[in-house]
Amino acid sequence: MRPSSQPDTMTDAWLAGQRTAFAACRDSLPGSGTPWVDALRAEAFRQFEEDGPPTARIEEWRSGPTAALTGQVFAPAAPDGARAAAVPAPYLEGPRHRLVFVDGRFSPDHSDAGEPPEGVRLTTLSALLAENPQAARDLIGDPDAFAEERLSRVTDRRPQALVALNTALASDGAVLLIEDGVALAHPLEVVHVARETEEPRAHHLRTLIALGAGARAHVVEVHAGGSAGVWTNHVTDIAVGAGARLEHVRADAGSETAVHVNVAHARLRAGAAYAGFVLAATGGAVRTETRLSLEEPGADGEVNGVCLARESGHIDALTRLDHHAREGTSRQLWRGIFADTARGAFQGRIRVLPDASGTNAALDNRNLLLNAGARAESKPELEILTDDVACSHASATGELDADALFYLRSRGLSEQLARALLMEAFTGAVADRIAHEGMREFVRRLVDDRLHALGSATS
Amino acid sequence: MSEPLLSIRNLRASVDDKEVLKGIDLSVAAGEVAAIMGPNGSGKSTLSNVLAGRDGYEVTDGEVRYDGQDLLAMEPEERAATGVFMAFQYPVEIPGVVNATFTRTALNAQRKARGESAIDAIDFLKRARATLGRLEMDEDFLRRDVNAGFSGGEKKRNEIFQMAMLEPRLAILDETDSGLDIDALRIVATGVNAMRNPERTLVVITHYQRLLEYVVPDSVHVLADGRIARSGDRELALELERAGYAAFQPA
């Protein structure tokens, strides 16, 4: 690794590494040979090159883990059938559909798609591009669709370079397409396993979810495995049709040393509902973005998250909720706990556009710092371009309540148990928002495990 | 009465370098109900906090023996496990922690520290229901978050509920009567009286005499300016009610 006093040289090396990677694998990526796919990938890569890797000069990446990202030149993970992967047992109890990807490629042996009902297409990006590329074309988001208006006072670069890179290099991912009025009764569990690696390896994953009018689904995306050399760049494109409802959990269950970037972008039609939950847990670096566009009247968006970082870990969480149409509602509940010298940043924006009268939006972010060396930054932003709205935001950062700790200890709980109970309570309110019981139980277990790691790191 | 369960000798303690307890001497026997009364600023809450082990109180001299052990050397949770309970003047609200879970966790943490087996959820619930009934508390209390959104009276009753469940040998009731209306006071007092037995010691810290009409003390001690200024029996409390603390205030 080069010294940080030569950032431009480092960035050049990083960019050169991506160029080599794209040249090496563009002919073997899913959809290769299909003209529009080739064109899309080429254009996306050109756009990525133009923008370069994100830097702190871009407002949306001001507190992002840019150094962790560009500190190593990651090459795309290559299929390696010779090495067995440690694939975890299913996370959800009870009936489920399960798709497993290892090092960014579908693993039929570990998957159990079950029998989805008629009207549900459960497949992979590579299969969809092979069988029905046109269906995929409508779903893959143009990186510009994610982009903010350029703010020349900040930068000319677009903040979504990594989405462009993902579009260029995506190796595979889950695809869930549901026709109008159809409900997927059992949840879909998508597991991305990264194998440990000595060499820096990148995983570009692309999930596509589209629910027709009145459709229903529950989806869990879990990241497992991994190691210090792993960078995951995961994009989930979501379309929720009129009156449809999607509950969507994204969770880190793997290595706490990897670099993890994910973006979910959901477009909501009239009366659609999206309920999202994010668990980011790391001693490495995580950037998690959730972007909702409430495009038509009466849509409802919920984006909640728990961020747990320890050691020198860094979590940068960003939400962008855009209310485009009237009578939309949205809620955001985020809790962060930071131990050791970890740092966290939460940027949450609610934007109410001129046509979105009658909007009701709320955002609540609270952070706990367990050690003097830990830091958390909370930056709620309201951008309201119409009257007749109800928007609220709250944010606070502090330590565990000393009075509550003493109260619990005076009743006989050890300090460690008392701290654990308070941390569980702090995060439990977020996990409890998950409507699907099996998904809620899974998240609570995972959060408790991760809290345990946090507790033992600090005791 | 027998050997004192609690014995405080020349206890001096400071808060922010200001001496608040200036040499307290007090012995309370097993089974005794002792009332500590005093005006505001006399050191009542400092005394209860020092006994419970709260941070921020520096003991500069003296000792506190409890059942033959050095109480001040113990962590708050160790004090609890050996049978010391403090009913807080201001019980803390803990949103997100359910009362039943909290109380059972506390009970089992104490039992574990004493080398006893854990109580399972069903036995716990049976006991909890019976205790709630005695305290005229709705079963809903178990499902609510600890003290969150409770009225003042509900919080105090919750303290007594926990005391009843944890069955301490020494209970310190810190201003348990403050903020209670007469009905709540009667219920709380009934709960406290139900706990009285020859093995259990109660230290009732209060400004007013009125709780002592229901929980009749064996001894009454007046705390003034950080010292026990006078000790007596129940008559002393009644005298204070009539004459006030004027005689004990610093000139």
PDB file of C-alpha atoms in Angstrom, chain A residues 336-339 342 367-372 374-376 397-400 419:
ATOM      1  CA  GLY A 336     -25.970   3.477  16.415  1.00  0.00           C
ATOM      2  CA  ILE A 337     -23.589   2.107  19.030  1.00  0.00           C
ATOM      3  CA  PHE A 338     -19.905   2.837  18.681  1.00  0.00           C
ATOM      4  CA  ALA A 339     -17.172   1.280  20.798  1.00  0.00           C
ATOM      5  CA  ALA A 342     -15.033   3.367  15.983  1.00  0.00           C
ATOM      6  CA  ASN A 367     -26.213   7.171  18.934  1.00  0.00           C
ATOM      7  CA  LEU A 368     -24.430   5.709  21.920  1.00  0.00           C
ATOM      8  CA  LEU A 369     -20.712   6.076  22.430  1.00  0.00           C
ATOM      9  CA  LEU A 370     -19.270   3.348  24.641  1.00  0.00           C
ATOM     10  CA  ASN A 371     -15.733   4.696  24.837  1.00  0.00           C
ATOM     11  CA  ALA A 372     -14.092   8.086  24.928  1.00  0.00           C
ATOM     12  CA  ALA A 374     -15.580   6.623  19.717  1.00  0.00           C
ATOM     13  CA  ARG A 375     -17.267   9.270  17.614  1.00  0.00           C
ATOM     14  CA  ALA A 376     -20.643   9.685  15.976  1.00  0.00           C
ATOM     15  CA  THR A 397     -25.586  11.293  20.742  1.00  0.00           C
ATOM     16  CA  GLY A 398     -24.555  10.305  24.250  1.00  0.00           C
ATOM     17  CA  GLU A 399     -23.267   7.642  26.565  1.00  0.00           C
ATOM     18  CA  LEU A 400     -25.153   4.854  28.301  1.00  0.00           C
ATOM     19  CA  ARG A 419     -24.840  -2.593  29.781  1.00  0.00           C
TER      20      ARG A 419
END
